[in-house]
Amino acid sequence: MIAFDHLVVFSNQPEQHKQLFSSLHGQVTVKGGEHEQWGTFNHLAFMGNKSYIEWIGVEDDDKAKESTNPLIRQVIFAKEQSMEGPIQFGLRVEDLNAYINHFDQEGIEYEGPFPGSRAQPDGTLLEWTMLFPKMNSHTVLPFLIQWDGEGNTAQDPSLMNSTEFDSVTIYTQNLESTTNQMKGYYLLEEPSHSSENEVEWSLGNGKLIVKKGDGLLKANFDHIEFNQAR
């Protein structure tokens, strides 16, 4: 079943922002590592129900600007627009090739798959693959991610937080169009809730909500909220 994987938070100072998060909310945060091929790096908070928060920053502007990875392009755009805060999120799947075949059959434009890797603090290599439906500038479309092995989890149980991912909300001006995109692109089941202003689906570990409004993206981990305006 498709599940929420992680929230991507752009920051000019990832270490400072994760420390602030830790002090405000009493959560454990850790250094992630460097994405040498993209010129970026991250800090993390491992949350409950197999989710995490990623604060990502740019270490090498030239390398990041040359990247063809759509997420890194979003990071550069956020940096240029001074948009610190949540900018994107990933949905975890077990068979990325099934989505590639689905996109091909339905004529859905996409970019990838893109392999990714980074060295963890203990020196081991973490590897994954991402797939990106092509996105316009008006609505967030999450990327799909498949991990090699256990995925991005805390190597030390003491670094795990019990606070669980609850929901992620995408804001849109065209609820019907975005709802159809979400169902068609991500092979979602019937909504668990639907009203005039929002549609909600159950994921493997929380809720995905599309809501009519002027924001960009909001994510909740129990009582902790991340919110990004346009």
JSON list of N, CA and C in Angstrom, two decimals, residues 175-210:
[
{"chain": "A", "resi": 175, "resn": "LEU", "atom": "N", "xyz": [-10.09, 22.04, -7.08]},
{"chain": "A", "resi": 175, "resn": "LEU", "atom": "CA", "xyz": [-10.19, 20.82, -6.30]},
{"chain": "A", "resi": 175, "resn": "LEU", "atom": "C", "xyz": [-10.47, 19.61, -7.19]},
{"chain": "A", "resi": 176, "resn": "GLU", "atom": "N", "xyz": [-11.38, 19.74, -8.14]},
{"chain": "A", "resi": 176, "resn": "GLU", "atom": "CA", "xyz": [-11.74, 18.60, -8.98]},
{"chain": "A", "resi": 176, "resn": "GLU", "atom": "C", "xyz": [-10.56, 18.13, -9.81]},
{"chain": "A", "resi": 177, "resn": "SER", "atom": "N", "xyz": [-9.83, 19.04, -10.43]},
{"chain": "A", "resi": 177, "resn": "SER", "atom": "CA", "xyz": [-8.69, 18.68, -11.26]},
{"chain": "A", "resi": 177, "resn": "SER", "atom": "C", "xyz": [-7.59, 18.01, -10.44]},
{"chain": "A", "resi": 178, "resn": "THR", "atom": "N", "xyz": [-7.27, 18.58, -9.29]},
{"chain": "A", "resi": 178, "resn": "THR", "atom": "CA", "xyz": [-6.20, 18.02, -8.47]},
{"chain": "A", "resi": 178, "resn": "THR", "atom": "C", "xyz": [-6.62, 16.67, -7.89]},
{"chain": "A", "resi": 179, "resn": "THR", "atom": "N", "xyz": [-7.89, 16.53, -7.52]},
{"chain": "A", "resi": 179, "resn": "THR", "atom": "CA", "xyz": [-8.40, 15.24, -7.03]},
{"chain": "A", "resi": 179, "resn": "THR", "atom": "C", "xyz": [-8.25, 14.17, -8.09]},
{"chain": "A", "resi": 180, "resn": "ASN", "atom": "N", "xyz": [-8.61, 14.50, -9.33]},
{"chain": "A", "resi": 180, "resn": "ASN", "atom": "CA", "xyz": [-8.49, 13.53, -10.42]},
{"chain": "A", "resi": 180, "resn": "ASN", "atom": "C", "xyz": [-7.03, 13.17, -10.68]},
{"chain": "A", "resi": 181, "resn": "GLN", "atom": "N", "xyz": [-6.14, 14.16, -10.57]},
{"chain": "A", "resi": 181, "resn": "GLN", "atom": "CA", "xyz": [-4.71, 13.89, -10.72]},
{"chain": "A", "resi": 181, "resn": "GLN", "atom": "C", "xyz": [-4.24, 12.91, -9.66]},
{"chain": "A", "resi": 182, "resn": "MET", "atom": "N", "xyz": [-4.59, 13.15, -8.42]},
{"chain": "A", "resi": 182, "resn": "MET", "atom": "CA", "xyz": [-4.13, 12.29, -7.34]},
{"chain": "A", "resi": 182, "resn": "MET", "atom": "C", "xyz": [-4.61, 10.86, -7.51]},
{"chain": "A", "resi": 183, "resn": "LYS", "atom": "N", "xyz": [-5.89, 10.71, -7.87]},
{"chain": "A", "resi": 183, "resn": "LYS", "atom": "CA", "xyz": [-6.43, 9.36, -8.07]},
{"chain": "A", "resi": 183, "resn": "LYS", "atom": "C", "xyz": [-5.78, 8.68, -9.27]},
{"chain": "A", "resi": 184, "resn": "GLY", "atom": "N", "xyz": [-5.64, 9.42, -10.37]},
{"chain": "A", "resi": 184, "resn": "GLY", "atom": "CA", "xyz": [-5.11, 8.83, -11.59]},
{"chain": "A", "resi": 184, "resn": "GLY", "atom": "C", "xyz": [-3.63, 8.56, -11.55]},
{"chain": "A", "resi": 185, "resn": "TYR", "atom": "N", "xyz": [-2.87, 9.45, -10.92]},
{"chain": "A", "resi": 185, "resn": "TYR", "atom": "CA", "xyz": [-1.42, 9.30, -10.89]},
{"chain": "A", "resi": 185, "resn": "TYR", "atom": "C", "xyz": [-0.97, 8.25, -9.87]},
{"chain": "A", "resi": 186, "resn": "TYR", "atom": "N", "xyz": [-1.56, 8.28, -8.68]},
{"chain": "A", "resi": 186, "resn": "TYR", "atom": "CA", "xyz": [-1.04, 7.49, -7.57]},
{"chain": "A", "resi": 186, "resn": "TYR", "atom": "C", "xyz": [-1.85, 6.23, -7.27]},
{"chain": "A", "resi": 187, "resn": "LEU", "atom": "N", "xyz": [-2.84, 5.95, -8.11]},
{"chain": "A", "resi": 187, "resn": "LEU", "atom": "CA", "xyz": [-3.65, 4.74, -7.98]},
{"chain": "A", "resi": 187, "resn": "LEU", "atom": "C", "xyz": [-4.27, 4.63, -6.58]},
{"chain": "A", "resi": 188, "resn": "LEU", "atom": "N", "xyz": [-4.81, 5.74, -6.10]},
{"chain": "A", "resi": 188, "resn": "LEU", "atom": "CA", "xyz": [-5.42, 5.78, -4.79]},
{"chain": "A", "resi": 188, "resn": "LEU", "atom": "C", "xyz": [-6.79, 5.12, -4.79]},
{"chain": "A", "resi": 189, "resn": "GLU", "atom": "N", "xyz": [-7.15, 4.57, -3.66]},
{"chain": "A", "resi": 189, "resn": "GLU", "atom": "CA", "xyz": [-8.48, 3.98, -3.50]},
{"chain": "A", "resi": 189, "resn": "GLU", "atom": "C", "xyz": [-9.52, 5.10, -3.42]},
{"chain": "A", "resi": 190, "resn": "GLU", "atom": "N", "xyz": [-10.78, 4.72, -3.21]},
{"chain": "A", "resi": 190, "resn": "GLU", "atom": "CA", "xyz": [-11.82, 5.72, -3.05]},
{"chain": "A", "resi": 190, "resn": "GLU", "atom": "C", "xyz": [-11.53, 6.58, -1.82]},
{"chain": "A", "resi": 191, "resn": "PRO", "atom": "N", "xyz": [-11.86, 7.86, -1.88]},
{"chain": "A", "resi": 191, "resn": "PRO", "atom": "CA", "xyz": [-11.62, 8.73, -0.72]},
{"chain": "A", "resi": 191, "resn": "PRO", "atom": "C", "xyz": [-12.32, 8.23, 0.53]},
{"chain": "A", "resi": 192, "resn": "SER", "atom": "N", "xyz": [-11.68, 8.44, 1.68]},
{"chain": "A", "resi": 192, "resn": "SER", "atom": "CA", "xyz": [-12.31, 8.10, 2.95]},
{"chain": "A", "resi": 192, "resn": "SER", "atom": "C", "xyz": [-13.25, 9.20, 3.41]},
{"chain": "A", "resi": 193, "resn": "HIS", "atom": "N", "xyz": [-13.08, 10.40, 2.82]},
{"chain": "A", "resi": 193, "resn": "HIS", "atom": "CA", "xyz": [-13.93, 11.54, 3.15]},
{"chain": "A", "resi": 193, "resn": "HIS", "atom": "C", "xyz": [-13.91, 12.50, 1.97]},
{"chain": "A", "resi": 194, "resn": "SER", "atom": "N", "xyz": [-15.07, 13.09, 1.68]},
{"chain": "A", "resi": 194, "resn": "SER", "atom": "CA", "xyz": [-15.15, 14.04, 0.58]},
{"chain": "A", "resi": 194, "resn": "SER", "atom": "C", "xyz": [-16.20, 15.09, 0.90]},
{"chain": "A", "resi": 195, "resn": "SER", "atom": "N", "xyz": [-15.87, 16.36, 0.62]},
{"chain": "A", "resi": 195, "resn": "SER", "atom": "CA", "xyz": [-16.81, 17.45, 0.82]},
{"chain": "A", "resi": 195, "resn": "SER", "atom": "C", "xyz": [-16.60, 18.48, -0.28]},
{"chain": "A", "resi": 196, "resn": "GLU", "atom": "N", "xyz": [-17.30, 19.58, -0.19]},
{"chain": "A", "resi": 196, "resn": "GLU", "atom": "CA", "xyz": [-17.22, 20.62, -1.21]},
{"chain": "A", "resi": 196, "resn": "GLU", "atom": "C", "xyz": [-15.83, 21.23, -1.28]},
{"chain": "A", "resi": 197, "resn": "ASN", "atom": "N", "xyz": [-15.12, 21.23, -0.16]},
{"chain": "A", "resi": 197, "resn": "ASN", "atom": "CA", "xyz": [-13.83, 21.94, -0.10]},
{"chain": "A", "resi": 197, "resn": "ASN", "atom": "C", "xyz": [-12.62, 21.05, 0.10]},
{"chain": "A", "resi": 198, "resn": "GLU", "atom": "N", "xyz": [-12.80, 19.74, 0.36]},
{"chain": "A", "resi": 198, "resn": "GLU", "atom": "CA", "xyz": [-11.63, 18.89, 0.52]},
{"chain": "A", "resi": 198, "resn": "GLU", "atom": "C", "xyz": [-11.96, 17.43, 0.28]},
{"chain": "A", "resi": 199, "resn": "VAL", "atom": "N", "xyz": [-10.91, 16.70, -0.09]},
{"chain": "A", "resi": 199, "resn": "VAL", "atom": "CA", "xyz": [-11.01, 15.26, -0.32]},
{"chain": "A", "resi": 199, "resn": "VAL", "atom": "C", "xyz": [-9.88, 14.59, 0.45]},
{"chain": "A", "resi": 200, "resn": "GLU", "atom": "N", "xyz": [-10.17, 13.48, 1.10]},
{"chain": "A", "resi": 200, "resn": "GLU", "atom": "CA", "xyz": [-9.20, 12.82, 1.98]},
{"chain": "A", "resi": 200, "resn": "GLU", "atom": "C", "xyz": [-9.08, 11.34, 1.64]},
{"chain": "A", "resi": 201, "resn": "TRP", "atom": "N", "xyz": [-7.83, 10.85, 1.59]},
{"chain": "A", "resi": 201, "resn": "TRP", "atom": "CA", "xyz": [-7.56, 9.43, 1.38]},
{"chain": "A", "resi": 201, "resn": "TRP", "atom": "C", "xyz": [-6.77, 8.89, 2.56]},
{"chain": "A", "resi": 202, "resn": "SER", "atom": "N", "xyz": [-6.98, 7.61, 2.85]},
{"chain": "A", "resi": 202, "resn": "SER", "atom": "CA", "xyz": [-6.18, 6.92, 3.85]},
{"chain": "A", "resi": 202, "resn": "SER", "atom": "C", "xyz": [-4.95, 6.33, 3.17]},
{"chain": "A", "resi": 203, "resn": "LEU", "atom": "N", "xyz": [-3.79, 6.59, 3.75]},
{"chain": "A", "resi": 203, "resn": "LEU", "atom": "CA", "xyz": [-2.54, 5.99, 3.30]},
{"chain": "A", "resi": 203, "resn": "LEU", "atom": "C", "xyz": [-2.18, 4.83, 4.22]},
{"chain": "A", "resi": 204, "resn": "GLY", "atom": "N", "xyz": [-1.07, 4.21, 3.97]},
{"chain": "A", "resi": 204, "resn": "GLY", "atom": "CA", "xyz": [-0.65, 3.12, 4.83]},
{"chain": "A", "resi": 204, "resn": "GLY", "atom": "C", "xyz": [-0.31, 3.58, 6.23]},
{"chain": "A", "resi": 205, "resn": "ASN", "atom": "N", "xyz": [-0.08, 4.88, 6.41]},
{"chain": "A", "resi": 205, "resn": "ASN", "atom": "CA", "xyz": [0.32, 5.39, 7.72]},
{"chain": "A", "resi": 205, "resn": "ASN", "atom": "C", "xyz": [-0.15, 6.83, 7.95]},
{"chain": "A", "resi": 206, "resn": "GLY", "atom": "N", "xyz": [-1.37, 7.13, 7.61]},
{"chain": "A", "resi": 206, "resn": "GLY", "atom": "CA", "xyz": [-1.87, 8.49, 7.83]},
{"chain": "A", "resi": 206, "resn": "GLY", "atom": "C", "xyz": [-2.83, 8.89, 6.72]},
{"chain": "A", "resi": 207, "resn": "LYS", "atom": "N", "xyz": [-2.98, 10.19, 6.51]},
{"chain": "A", "resi": 207, "resn": "LYS", "atom": "CA", "xyz": [-3.96, 10.70, 5.55]},
{"chain": "A", "resi": 207, "resn": "LYS", "atom": "C", "xyz": [-3.32, 11.65, 4.56]},
{"chain": "A", "resi": 208, "resn": "LEU", "atom": "N", "xyz": [-3.83, 11.61, 3.34]},
{"chain": "A", "resi": 208, "resn": "LEU", "atom": "CA", "xyz": [-3.48, 12.55, 2.28]},
{"chain": "A", "resi": 208, "resn": "LEU", "atom": "C", "xyz": [-4.73, 13.36, 1.98]},
{"chain": "A", "resi": 209, "resn": "ILE", "atom": "N", "xyz": [-4.62, 14.69, 2.06]},
{"chain": "A", "resi": 209, "resn": "ILE", "atom": "CA", "xyz": [-5.77, 15.58, 1.90]},
{"chain": "A", "resi": 209, "resn": "ILE", "atom": "C", "xyz": [-5.49, 16.57, 0.78]},
{"chain": "A", "resi": 210, "resn": "VAL", "atom": "N", "xyz": [-6.47, 16.75, -0.09]},
{"chain": "A", "resi": 210, "resn": "VAL", "atom": "CA", "xyz": [-6.44, 17.83, -1.08]},
{"chain": "A", "resi": 210, "resn": "VAL", "atom": "C", "xyz": [-7.51, 18.82, -0.67]}
]
